[in-house]
Coordinates of C-alpha atoms in Angstrom, one line a residue:
Chain A
M1 CA 0.0 0.3 -0.3
I2 CA 3.1 2.0 1.1
V3 CA 4.9 1.9 -1.6
A4 CA 1.9 2.7 -4.2
Y5 CA 1.4 5.6 -3.0
T6 CA 4.2 7.0 -2.7
V7 CA 4.7 6.2 -6.7
L8 CA 0.6 7.6 -6.8
A9 CA 3.2 10.7 -5.4
E10 CA 5.8 10.6 -8.0
R11 CA 3.6 10.0 -11.2
K12 CA 2.0 13.1 -10.4
V13 CA 5.7 15.1 -10.2
L14 CA 6.8 12.7 -13.1
G15 CA 3.4 14.7 -15.1
W16 CA 4.7 17.8 -14.5
I17 CA 7.9 17.4 -15.6
Q18 CA 7.4 15.9 -19.1
G19 CA 6.6 18.4 -21.1
R20 CA 9.5 20.0 -19.9
I21 CA 13.0 19.9 -21.1
G22 CA 14.1 23.1 -21.4
P23 CA 13.8 24.4 -17.6
N24 CA 16.9 24.1 -16.5
R25 CA 17.7 27.8 -14.6
V26 CA 15.4 26.1 -10.7
G27 CA 17.9 23.5 -9.2
P28 CA 20.7 21.7 -10.3
W29 CA 19.4 20.1 -14.4
G30 CA 16.0 22.7 -13.3
V31 CA 14.4 19.8 -12.1
L32 CA 13.2 21.9 -9.0
Q33 CA 11.2 23.7 -12.0
P34 CA 7.8 22.2 -11.6
F35 CA 7.5 23.7 -7.9
A36 CA 8.5 26.7 -8.9
D37 CA 5.6 27.2 -11.5
L38 CA 3.2 25.2 -9.1
L39 CA 4.0 28.2 -6.0
K40 CA 3.4 30.5 -9.1
F41 CA 0.1 28.8 -9.7
I42 CA -0.6 29.5 -6.4
L43 CA 0.2 33.4 -5.4
K44 CA -1.1 34.7 -9.1
E45 CA -4.5 36.8 -8.5
D46 CA -7.6 34.3 -9.3
L47 CA -9.7 35.7 -11.7
V48 CA -13.3 35.3 -11.5
P49 CA -14.8 36.1 -15.4
D50 CA -18.0 39.0 -14.0
K51 CA -20.7 37.0 -15.9
S52 CA -19.8 33.2 -15.1
T53 CA -22.0 31.1 -13.6
K54 CA -20.1 30.7 -9.5
F55 CA -20.6 27.2 -8.5
I56 CA -19.7 25.5 -11.7
Y57 CA -16.9 27.2 -12.7
F58 CA -15.4 26.6 -9.1
L59 CA -17.0 23.1 -9.6
A60 CA -15.4 22.4 -13.1
P61 CA -11.6 22.3 -12.2
L62 CA -12.2 19.6 -9.0
V63 CA -14.3 17.5 -11.4
A64 CA -11.3 17.4 -13.7
L65 CA -9.3 16.8 -11.5
T66 CA -11.1 14.0 -9.2
C67 CA -11.7 12.4 -12.2
A68 CA -8.3 12.2 -13.5
L69 CA -7.0 11.0 -10.4
L70 CA -9.1 8.5 -9.2
P71 CA -8.4 5.6 -11.6
I72 CA -5.4 5.7 -9.6
V73 CA -6.9 3.3 -7.6
V74 CA -7.6 -0.2 -9.3
Y75 CA -3.9 0.6 -11.6
P76 CA -1.3 -3.2 -10.9
F77 CA 1.9 -1.0 -9.7
G78 CA 3.1 -4.9 -9.8
P79 CA 3.4 -8.7 -8.6
T80 CA 1.7 -10.0 -5.9
I81 CA 4.2 -10.6 -2.5
T82 CA 4.0 -13.4 -1.0
T83 CA 6.6 -15.3 0.2
V84 CA 8.1 -12.6 2.9
D85 CA 7.3 -12.8 6.9
W86 CA 5.2 -9.7 7.8
S87 CA 5.2 -9.8 11.3
F88 CA 8.9 -7.8 12.3
L89 CA 6.1 -5.0 12.5
P90 CA 5.3 -3.6 15.5
Y91 CA 1.6 -3.4 17.0
G92 CA 0.4 -6.3 15.0
L93 CA 1.0 -4.8 12.4
G94 CA 2.3 -7.5 10.1
D95 CA -0.1 -10.0 11.7
G96 CA -2.1 -11.9 8.8
I97 CA -0.5 -10.8 5.9
T98 CA 0.2 -13.5 3.1
R99 CA -0.1 -11.4 0.7
L100 CA 0.6 -8.2 -0.2
P101 CA -1.0 -7.1 -3.8
L102 CA 0.8 -3.9 -4.6
T103 CA -2.6 -2.1 -5.9
I104 CA -5.2 -0.1 -4.2
A105 CA -7.8 -1.5 -4.5
Q106 CA -8.7 -4.2 -6.5
I107 CA -12.2 -4.1 -8.7
D108 CA -13.4 -7.6 -10.3
V109 CA -14.2 -4.7 -13.0
G110 CA -11.1 -2.9 -13.4
V111 CA -11.3 -2.5 -16.9
L112 CA -14.5 -0.9 -16.5
F113 CA -14.2 1.8 -13.6
V114 CA -11.3 3.2 -15.2
L115 CA -13.6 3.7 -18.4
A116 CA -16.7 4.7 -16.1
I117 CA -15.0 7.2 -14.4
T118 CA -12.0 9.1 -17.5
S119 CA -15.6 9.5 -19.3
V120 CA -16.8 11.6 -16.0
G121 CA -14.4 13.6 -17.3
V122 CA -16.2 15.2 -20.0
Y123 CA -17.9 16.9 -17.2
G124 CA -14.8 19.1 -15.8
I125 CA -14.6 20.4 -20.0
A126 CA -18.0 20.7 -21.1
L127 CA -19.2 22.7 -17.7
A128 CA -15.7 24.9 -17.7
G129 CA -16.9 25.7 -21.3
W130 CA -20.5 26.2 -20.7
S131 CA -20.1 28.3 -17.0
S132 CA -16.9 30.9 -18.3
N133 CA -19.3 32.1 -20.7
S134 CA -17.3 33.5 -23.5
K135 CA -17.1 32.1 -26.8
Y136 CA -14.2 30.7 -27.4
S137 CA -14.3 28.2 -24.2
L138 CA -18.1 27.5 -25.4
M139 CA -16.9 26.5 -28.6
G140 CA -13.9 24.2 -26.7
G141 CA -16.5 22.7 -24.1
L142 CA -18.9 21.7 -27.3
R143 CA -15.8 20.7 -29.8
S144 CA -14.1 18.3 -26.4
S145 CA -17.2 17.1 -25.4
A146 CA -18.4 15.4 -29.1
Q147 CA -14.9 14.0 -29.4
M148 CA -14.4 12.5 -26.2
I149 CA -18.0 11.0 -26.6
S150 CA -17.0 10.0 -30.4
Y151 CA -13.3 8.9 -29.6
E152 CA -15.1 7.1 -26.3
L153 CA -17.1 3.7 -28.4
A154 CA -14.1 3.2 -30.2
M155 CA -11.7 3.2 -27.0
G156 CA -14.2 0.6 -25.2
A157 CA -14.8 -1.6 -28.5
S158 CA -10.9 -1.8 -28.5
I159 CA -10.3 -2.6 -25.6
L160 CA -12.9 -5.8 -25.7
G161 CA -10.7 -8.2 -27.7
V162 CA -8.5 -8.0 -24.9
V163 CA -10.7 -8.8 -22.1
M164 CA -12.0 -11.3 -24.6
L165 CA -8.8 -13.3 -24.6
A166 CA -7.8 -12.9 -21.2
G167 CA -12.1 -13.3 -20.2
T168 CA -11.6 -10.6 -16.9
L169 CA -12.0 -7.4 -16.7
D170 CA -10.5 -7.0 -13.6
L171 CA -6.7 -5.1 -14.3
N172 CA -4.0 -7.5 -12.4
G173 CA -6.2 -10.7 -14.4
I174 CA -5.0 -9.8 -17.1
I175 CA -1.4 -9.7 -16.5
Y176 CA -1.3 -12.5 -15.6
A177 CA -3.7 -14.0 -18.4
Q178 CA -1.1 -11.9 -20.7
I179 CA 1.3 -14.0 -18.8
T180 CA -0.1 -18.1 -19.0
S181 CA -1.1 -17.3 -23.1
P182 CA 1.0 -18.1 -26.5
F183 CA 1.8 -14.4 -27.1
R184 CA 3.1 -12.8 -23.3
W185 CA 2.1 -9.8 -24.8
F186 CA -1.2 -9.0 -26.3
I187 CA 0.5 -6.6 -28.8
I188 CA 0.7 -9.2 -30.7
P189 CA -2.6 -10.7 -31.2
Q190 CA -4.8 -7.5 -30.9
I191 CA -1.7 -5.1 -33.3
I192 CA -5.6 -3.4 -34.7
G193 CA -6.4 -3.2 -31.0
F194 CA -4.1 -1.9 -29.8
V195 CA -3.5 1.2 -32.7
V196 CA -7.2 1.8 -32.4
F197 CA -6.7 2.1 -28.9
L198 CA -3.5 4.1 -29.1
I199 CA -5.7 7.2 -31.6
A200 CA -8.5 7.1 -29.6
A201 CA -6.5 7.9 -26.1
F202 CA -4.5 10.9 -27.8
A203 CA -8.5 11.9 -28.8
E204 CA -9.1 11.2 -25.6
T205 CA -6.8 12.8 -23.3
N206 CA -7.3 16.0 -26.5
R207 CA -3.7 16.6 -27.3
V208 CA -2.2 17.0 -30.9
P209 CA -3.1 16.0 -33.4
F210 CA -6.7 15.7 -31.7
D211 CA -6.2 19.7 -29.2
L212 CA -9.2 21.0 -31.1
P213 CA -11.0 21.8 -28.0
E214 CA -8.0 24.1 -26.4
A215 CA -6.4 25.0 -30.2
E216 CA -4.7 28.2 -29.4
T217 CA -4.3 29.5 -32.7
E218 CA -8.3 29.1 -32.6
L219 CA -9.6 29.8 -30.0
V220 CA -8.1 31.4 -27.8
A221 CA -7.0 28.7 -25.0
G222 CA -9.8 26.6 -26.1
F223 CA -12.2 25.8 -22.2
H224 CA -9.9 26.9 -19.8
T225 CA -9.7 30.1 -21.8
E226 CA -11.8 31.8 -18.8
Y227 CA -9.4 30.0 -16.0
S228 CA -6.4 31.5 -13.5
A229 CA -4.2 30.4 -10.9
L230 CA -4.9 27.4 -9.2
K231 CA -8.1 26.5 -11.0
F232 CA -5.8 26.6 -14.6
A233 CA -3.2 24.8 -12.7
L234 CA -5.5 21.7 -12.0
F235 CA -6.9 21.8 -15.3
F236 CA -3.3 21.7 -16.3
M237 CA -2.5 18.8 -14.0
A238 CA -5.9 16.6 -14.7
E239 CA -4.8 16.7 -18.1
Y240 CA -1.3 14.9 -17.8
V241 CA -2.4 13.0 -15.0
N242 CA -5.5 11.9 -18.2
M243 CA -1.9 10.6 -20.0
F244 CA -0.5 8.5 -17.6
T245 CA -3.1 7.0 -17.3
V246 CA -4.8 6.2 -20.8
S247 CA -0.3 4.8 -20.9
V248 CA -1.4 2.6 -18.0
M249 CA -4.1 1.1 -19.9
C250 CA -1.9 1.0 -22.5
V251 CA 0.9 -0.8 -20.6
V252 CA -1.2 -3.1 -18.5
L253 CA -3.8 -3.6 -21.7
F254 CA -0.8 -4.6 -24.5
L255 CA 2.4 -4.9 -23.0
G256 CA 2.0 -6.7 -19.9
G257 CA 1.9 -4.1 -17.4
W258 CA 4.7 -5.3 -14.7
Y259 CA 5.5 -8.2 -16.7
V260 CA 9.2 -9.4 -17.9
P261 CA 9.6 -12.0 -19.5
G262 CA 12.4 -14.5 -17.9
L263 CA 12.5 -12.2 -14.7
G264 CA 10.8 -15.4 -12.9
R265 CA 14.5 -17.5 -13.3
I266 CA 16.7 -14.5 -11.6
F267 CA 14.2 -13.9 -8.5
E268 CA 11.8 -16.3 -6.3
P269 CA 7.8 -15.1 -8.2
G270 CA 6.8 -13.0 -5.1
S271 CA 9.5 -12.3 -3.5
I272 CA 10.8 -8.2 -2.5
P273 CA 13.4 -7.7 -5.4
Y274 CA 11.0 -9.3 -8.2
A275 CA 8.3 -7.3 -7.9
A276 CA 10.4 -4.3 -7.5
V277 CA 12.5 -5.2 -11.3
S278 CA 8.7 -5.4 -12.1
H279 CA 7.2 -2.7 -10.7
V280 CA 10.6 -0.7 -12.7
A281 CA 9.9 -2.2 -15.5
F282 CA 5.9 -1.2 -15.3
I283 CA 7.3 1.7 -14.4
G284 CA 9.8 2.0 -17.8
K285 CA 6.7 1.1 -19.9
I286 CA 4.6 3.6 -19.3
C287 CA 6.9 7.0 -19.4
A288 CA 7.9 5.3 -22.8
F289 CA 4.7 6.0 -24.0
L290 CA 4.8 9.8 -22.2
F291 CA 7.3 10.0 -24.4
L292 CA 5.6 9.2 -27.0
Y293 CA 3.3 11.5 -26.3
I294 CA 5.6 14.3 -26.3
W295 CA 7.2 13.4 -29.0
V296 CA 4.0 12.6 -31.5
R297 CA 3.4 16.7 -30.4
G298 CA 6.2 18.2 -31.6
T299 CA 5.7 16.8 -35.6
L300 CA 2.1 16.3 -36.4
P301 CA 0.0 19.3 -37.3
R302 CA -3.2 19.1 -36.5
F303 CA -7.2 18.0 -37.2
R304 CA -9.9 20.0 -39.2
F305 CA -12.9 19.4 -36.9
D306 CA -15.2 17.7 -39.1
Q307 CA -11.6 15.3 -40.5
L308 CA -11.7 14.3 -37.2
M309 CA -15.0 13.3 -36.4
N310 CA -15.3 12.1 -39.6
F311 CA -11.8 10.0 -38.5
G312 CA -13.2 8.3 -35.5
W313 CA -16.3 7.5 -36.5
K314 CA -16.3 6.4 -40.1
F315 CA -13.1 4.8 -39.1
L316 CA -11.8 4.2 -35.9
L317 CA -14.9 2.9 -34.8
P318 CA -15.9 0.1 -37.6
V319 CA -12.0 -1.1 -37.6
A320 CA -12.3 -1.7 -33.7
L321 CA -15.2 -2.9 -34.4
G322 CA -14.6 -5.7 -36.9
N323 CA -11.5 -6.3 -34.7
V324 CA -13.9 -7.0 -32.6
I325 CA -15.6 -9.3 -34.4
L326 CA -12.3 -11.3 -35.4
T327 CA -11.6 -12.0 -32.1
I328 CA -14.6 -14.0 -30.8
I329 CA -14.0 -16.3 -34.7
V330 CA -11.1 -16.5 -33.4
V331 CA -11.3 -17.5 -29.4
Y332 CA -14.2 -19.1 -30.6
F333 CA -12.0 -21.9 -32.5
L334 CA -9.1 -22.0 -30.5
N335 CA -11.7 -23.1 -27.8
S336 CA -13.8 -25.6 -29.8
Chain B
M1 CA -20.7 0.7 11.1
I2 CA -19.7 2.7 8.7
G3 CA -21.4 0.8 6.1
T4 CA -24.7 2.0 7.6
A5 CA -23.3 5.5 8.3
L6 CA -21.6 5.9 3.7
F7 CA -25.8 4.3 3.0
F8 CA -27.3 7.5 5.1
L9 CA -24.6 9.7 3.6
F10 CA -25.3 8.7 0.0
A11 CA -28.7 8.0 0.4
G12 CA -29.0 11.6 2.1
F13 CA -26.9 13.1 -0.9
A14 CA -28.9 11.4 -3.9
I15 CA -32.0 12.6 -2.2
A16 CA -31.0 16.2 -1.8
C17 CA -29.7 16.1 -5.1
A18 CA -33.2 15.3 -6.4
V19 CA -34.8 18.0 -4.7
S20 CA -32.4 20.5 -5.8
M21 CA -33.2 18.9 -10.0
V22 CA -36.1 19.8 -9.2
Y23 CA -36.3 23.1 -8.1
Q24 CA -33.6 24.6 -9.9
K25 CA -34.7 27.0 -12.7
N26 CA -31.8 26.4 -15.0
P27 CA -31.6 23.2 -17.1
L28 CA -27.9 23.0 -16.5
Y29 CA -27.9 23.0 -12.9
S30 CA -30.7 20.4 -13.4
A31 CA -28.6 17.9 -14.9
V32 CA -25.3 18.9 -12.4
S33 CA -27.9 17.6 -9.6
L34 CA -28.8 14.5 -10.8
V35 CA -25.2 13.3 -11.9
G36 CA -25.1 13.7 -8.5
V37 CA -28.2 12.0 -7.7
F38 CA -26.7 9.3 -10.3
V39 CA -23.3 9.4 -8.7
A40 CA -25.2 8.5 -5.7
L41 CA -27.3 5.2 -6.3
S42 CA -23.7 4.0 -7.7
C43 CA -21.9 4.5 -4.4
I44 CA -24.8 2.4 -2.8
Y45 CA -25.1 -0.1 -5.5
V46 CA -21.4 -0.9 -4.5
T47 CA -22.2 -1.2 -1.0
L48 CA -25.3 -3.7 -2.4
A49 CA -22.7 -6.5 -3.7
A50 CA -23.3 -5.1 -7.3
P51 CA -20.1 -3.2 -8.3
F52 CA -20.2 -4.6 -11.9
I53 CA -24.3 -2.6 -11.9
A54 CA -22.4 0.1 -10.3
V55 CA -19.4 1.1 -12.8
V56 CA -21.8 0.5 -15.7
Q57 CA -24.5 2.9 -14.0
I58 CA -21.5 5.9 -13.6
L59 CA -20.4 4.3 -17.3
I60 CA -24.2 4.2 -19.1
Y61 CA -25.5 6.8 -17.1
A62 CA -23.7 9.8 -16.5
G63 CA -20.5 8.7 -18.9
A64 CA -23.6 8.8 -22.0
I65 CA -27.4 9.5 -21.6
M66 CA -26.1 13.4 -19.2
V67 CA -23.7 14.1 -21.7
L68 CA -25.4 14.0 -24.2
V69 CA -28.3 15.9 -22.5
I70 CA -25.2 18.8 -21.5
F71 CA -24.1 18.6 -24.9
V72 CA -27.9 19.8 -25.3
I73 CA -28.5 22.1 -22.9
M74 CA -25.3 24.0 -24.0
L75 CA -26.5 23.7 -28.0
L76 CA -29.1 25.1 -27.9
N77 CA -28.6 27.8 -25.3
L78 CA -31.9 27.0 -23.2
D79 CA -32.8 30.3 -20.6
E80 CA -34.2 29.3 -17.1
D81 CA -37.3 28.4 -16.4
K82 CA -40.1 31.0 -17.1
P83 CA -42.4 30.9 -14.2
L84 CA -45.9 29.6 -14.8
T85 CA -48.5 32.4 -15.1
R86 CA -51.9 31.5 -15.7
L87 CA -53.3 27.9 -13.9
R88 CA -50.9 28.7 -10.8
Y89 CA -53.0 26.6 -8.7
L90 CA -51.3 23.4 -10.9
Y91 CA -48.4 23.4 -8.2
A92 CA -50.7 23.0 -5.2
V93 CA -52.4 20.2 -6.7
G94 CA -48.8 18.1 -8.9
G95 CA -47.6 18.8 -4.5
G96 CA -50.5 16.7 -3.8
L97 CA -50.4 13.9 -5.9
G98 CA -46.9 13.8 -5.1
L99 CA -47.8 13.0 -2.3
I100 CA -50.4 10.6 -2.2
L101 CA -48.0 8.9 -4.4
L102 CA -45.5 8.8 -1.6
V103 CA -47.7 7.7 0.3
Q104 CA -49.0 4.9 -1.4
T105 CA -45.9 3.4 -2.0
M106 CA -45.3 3.2 1.0
F107 CA -47.6 1.1 1.0
I108 CA -46.4 -1.2 -1.6
F109 CA -43.5 -1.3 0.2
Y110 CA -44.7 -1.7 3.7
A111 CA -46.7 -4.6 2.0
V112 CA -43.4 -6.4 1.1
L113 CA -42.1 -6.5 3.5
R114 CA -42.1 -9.4 4.9
A115 CA -39.7 -10.1 2.6
P116 CA -36.8 -11.3 4.8
K117 CA -34.4 -8.6 6.9
D118 CA -31.0 -10.0 6.8
P119 CA -28.6 -10.3 3.4
V120 CA -28.5 -13.3 2.4
D121 CA -24.7 -14.0 2.2
T122 CA -24.3 -13.1 -1.6
S123 CA -20.3 -13.0 -1.5
Q124 CA -19.8 -15.1 -3.6
T125 CA -21.3 -15.0 -7.3
A126 CA -24.0 -12.4 -7.5
G127 CA -22.5 -9.7 -8.7
K128 CA -19.9 -10.8 -10.1
S129 CA -19.4 -9.8 -14.1
L130 CA -18.8 -13.6 -14.9
S131 CA -22.1 -14.4 -13.0
I132 CA -24.2 -11.4 -15.2
G133 CA -22.8 -12.7 -18.0
Q134 CA -23.2 -16.2 -17.7
A135 CA -27.3 -15.1 -16.9
M136 CA -27.8 -13.1 -20.0
Y137 CA -26.4 -15.2 -22.2
T138 CA -27.3 -18.3 -21.6
E139 CA -31.2 -18.2 -19.8
Y140 CA -31.8 -14.4 -20.0
L141 CA -30.7 -14.3 -24.0
L142 CA -33.5 -14.0 -25.5
P143 CA -34.2 -10.4 -23.6
V144 CA -31.0 -9.4 -25.3
E145 CA -31.3 -10.1 -27.7
I146 CA -34.6 -7.5 -27.9
V147 CA -32.6 -5.5 -25.9
G148 CA -30.1 -5.0 -28.7
I149 CA -33.1 -4.4 -32.1
M150 CA -34.2 -1.9 -29.7
L151 CA -30.6 0.5 -28.8
L152 CA -30.4 -0.6 -32.9
M153 CA -33.7 0.9 -34.0
A154 CA -32.6 4.1 -30.7
I155 CA -30.5 4.4 -33.3
I156 CA -31.4 4.7 -36.3
G157 CA -34.7 7.4 -35.2
G158 CA -32.3 8.6 -34.0
V159 CA -30.2 9.8 -36.8
I160 CA -33.5 9.9 -39.5
L161 CA -35.1 12.8 -36.1
V162 CA -32.3 14.5 -36.2
R163 CA -31.2 15.3 -39.5
R164 CA -31.5 18.4 -41.5
L165 CA -34.0 19.4 -43.8
E166 CA -34.0 20.1 -47.0
P167 CA -33.8 23.6 -47.7
G168 CA -38.1 23.5 -49.9
Q169 CA -38.8 21.6 -47.1
L170 CA -37.4 23.6 -44.7
K171 CA -38.7 26.6 -46.6
L172 CA -43.3 24.9 -46.1
V173 CA -43.1 24.2 -42.1
V174 CA -41.6 27.5 -41.5
D175 CA -43.9 29.5 -44.1
S176 CA -47.7 27.0 -42.6
E177 CA -46.4 28.3 -39.7
L178 CA -45.6 31.7 -40.2
D179 CA -49.8 31.3 -42.2
K180 CA -51.0 29.9 -38.7
R181 CA -49.3 32.8 -36.9
H182 CA -50.2 35.9 -38.9
E183 CA -54.3 34.3 -39.0
E184 CA -54.0 34.3 -35.2
E185 CA -53.5 37.8 -35.6
E186 CA -55.7 39.2 -38.2
K187 CA -58.2 37.5 -35.6
D188 CA -56.6 39.1 -32.5
D189 CA -57.1 42.3 -34.4
Y190 CA -60.6 41.8 -35.7
R191 CA -61.3 41.2 -32.1
I192 CA -60.3 44.3 -30.3
A193 CA -61.4 46.1 -33.7
F194 CA -64.6 45.1 -32.3
Chain C
M1 CA -30.1 1.4 12.0
E2 CA -28.8 -0.4 10.2
P3 CA -30.1 0.0 6.6
S4 CA -32.1 -3.2 5.7
L5 CA -34.5 -4.4 2.7
A6 CA -36.9 -1.8 4.1
T7 CA -34.7 1.2 3.7
Y8 CA -33.9 1.1 0.1
L9 CA -37.3 0.8 -1.0
A10 CA -38.0 3.1 0.9
L11 CA -35.0 5.5 -1.0
S12 CA -36.4 4.9 -3.4
G13 CA -39.3 5.7 -3.4
I14 CA -38.9 9.2 -2.6
L15 CA -36.4 9.3 -5.0
F16 CA -39.5 8.0 -7.3
T17 CA -41.7 10.6 -6.1
I18 CA -39.9 13.0 -6.4
G19 CA -39.3 12.2 -9.9
A20 CA -42.8 12.3 -10.7
V21 CA -43.9 15.6 -9.1
G22 CA -40.7 16.8 -11.2
V23 CA -42.5 15.8 -14.1
I24 CA -45.5 18.0 -12.9
Y25 CA -43.9 20.8 -12.3
K26 CA -40.9 20.9 -15.1
R27 CA -42.0 22.9 -18.0
N28 CA -39.4 21.7 -20.9
A29 CA -38.9 18.6 -22.2
I30 CA -35.1 18.6 -21.2
G31 CA -36.3 18.8 -17.2
M32 CA -38.8 16.1 -17.2
F33 CA -36.3 14.2 -19.5
M34 CA -34.3 14.4 -16.8
C35 CA -37.2 13.3 -14.2
I36 CA -37.7 10.2 -15.9
E37 CA -34.5 9.0 -15.7
L38 CA -34.4 10.2 -12.7
M39 CA -37.9 7.6 -12.0
L40 CA -35.5 5.0 -14.1
N41 CA -33.4 4.7 -11.7
A42 CA -35.4 4.9 -8.4
V43 CA -36.8 1.8 -10.2
N44 CA -33.2 0.4 -10.5
L45 CA -32.5 0.4 -6.5
T46 CA -35.3 -1.1 -5.9
F47 CA -34.5 -4.3 -8.4
I48 CA -30.3 -4.7 -6.6
A49 CA -32.1 -4.2 -3.8
F50 CA -34.1 -7.0 -3.8
S51 CA -31.4 -9.5 -6.0
R52 CA -28.9 -8.8 -2.8
Y53 CA -31.2 -9.7 -0.5
Y54 CA -33.1 -12.6 -2.1
A55 CA -29.3 -13.0 -4.0
D56 CA -30.6 -13.5 -7.6
T57 CA -28.6 -11.7 -9.9
T58 CA -32.3 -11.6 -12.0
G59 CA -32.6 -8.1 -10.0
Q60 CA -29.2 -6.9 -11.7
L61 CA -29.7 -8.5 -15.5
F62 CA -33.7 -6.5 -15.7
V63 CA -31.1 -3.3 -14.5
F64 CA -29.1 -3.7 -17.2
M65 CA -31.5 -4.3 -19.3
V66 CA -33.6 -0.3 -17.8
M67 CA -30.0 1.0 -18.4
S68 CA -30.4 -0.5 -22.4
V69 CA -34.1 1.0 -22.9
A70 CA -32.7 4.4 -21.0
A71 CA -29.9 4.7 -23.4
A72 CA -32.2 4.0 -25.9
E73 CA -34.8 6.9 -24.9
A74 CA -32.0 9.2 -24.3
A75 CA -31.3 8.8 -28.0
V76 CA -34.2 9.2 -29.4
G77 CA -35.8 11.9 -26.8
L78 CA -32.6 14.4 -27.3
G79 CA -34.2 13.8 -31.0
I80 CA -36.8 14.3 -30.8
I81 CA -36.4 17.8 -28.3
I82 CA -34.0 19.3 -31.0
S83 CA -35.7 19.1 -33.9
F84 CA -38.7 19.9 -32.1
F85 CA -36.2 22.6 -30.6
R86 CA -35.6 23.9 -35.1
N87 CA -39.0 23.9 -35.5
R88 CA -40.1 26.1 -32.2
I89 CA -37.3 28.0 -30.8
S90 CA -37.9 26.4 -27.5
V91 CA -38.1 23.6 -25.7
D92 CA -41.3 24.6 -23.4
V93 CA -43.7 22.1 -23.5
D94 CA -46.4 24.2 -23.7
D95 CA -45.1 25.2 -26.9
A96 CA -46.3 22.1 -28.0
S97 CA -49.9 22.8 -29.2
I98 CA -49.9 22.1 -33.5
L99 CA -52.2 19.7 -33.0
K100 CA -55.0 21.8 -30.5
N101 CA -56.9 23.6 -33.2

């Protein structure tokens, strides 16, 4: 549990740092830059637009950040530790603990939980756009909610293939299913699903090339045009935490989560070094995805809105559904 | 003990949100309150050993239906409800009817109360997505298929309803409407003249 | 007081009544639509409560069906509201009186 919480704290910092390679004045190599930024955000004047709908204006950033942070409780950060005797802990804390899963809450329907919470995250953006009472914000909010509704379908459909292969909705269960499957990683049988998921994930997090809701050149800054200081910081954090969330989903569903092939021969499965190495591997895979995000942001131009909708509904969704049907057929013949 | 406290917390939250939904004049406030009700109910479902339904509740109601509703409210840029100018006594009638309905439902539930007092131990099977899925595709296959066809019909119906009319058709609708209003105005003039 | 089946049913009854009164009070179509959703949810709560206390999955399945119906209803209902708004620039149900005379 403590490991998981430390990771949670680290993740937020990491999400901050990823976008910034430039700063090098605060601390050695600029490692303290995010803290300086945060301090600035806190100390800045908090402007509230005169015509805004106050209550919803305050509610929106809270909703956005809460929905971004909630999925962390179901992430499988590492394998279950089973071989350690915890009775050395004081006050009888370790009594009766034989298994220590590196997950905060093990939910039977983990995949659905993450999907549900991220879909609620749309409210943050839509309400922010509406309550600011500014046309740029409203345009950004409308665009963003339309985009997120459209791409959620493709995202859900692309996950279905993995769920069918694994036969469970539990995130840890999916990882164990990948370990026991002949492919090791589900990216090999589910390459179509993976590509669709990746594209939909870019759209869900409003990143380039799908960052229409916050297209600077057209809409000033989209839904958070009217937000300043700490409230803007909350939106900013929510966006980066969302990036982290979809990276985790990608890694868990398609890249085997914390599993490192061949590690079981070096360390005993269930021991602490095994868990530690797996955990580092997990973080490493996520960092690779976060790097991919920034890479894509640096290279690709932005879509036009009708192109975005056409692409989502007429290409991505049919491909994802075709992948589901293909997987059904394959799974049926494998089982019979 | 904690379970009890949680239940009453969420139940209170749900009722407060529901009342606020009916009370608010602004449709967007109503929608946000309704989302609050859905989230509270989903938390209650978790305490009732139905995690799958709880998650699906958030996914479908809060994540899909209410987002659509809010989208439509924002798209149409709706104003606040205007208060009723005529037939104001109907408010009281509505309240009275509501009270009668409440008493009725409570009475029905009171009659049902010979139900088991303690929850049956369902920790093994019920509520898990596996058992729901098995029941869905064996025992209740036909209803599931019917629901699927109904959803398809809803998709088609939605697309047909919302499609833009051709300019010619639109002109017809607008013209007939204008004619009608014109006639009504003439009638009013007539009345005033005499 | 430990919540028993009766508590859940009472909560459901209260929510249902609020929804029903809301349908009477609200005059814009979207408000009425949302009140109907609230009533459906109240019924869902009874299904889940019964399913828990009788250890039967059928209740949860039925909730699933209700949710699909609600989704279909949302698609069609909002479609009707949008096309109505296009013709009348209003969502007030009192304005839907074209069949009156």
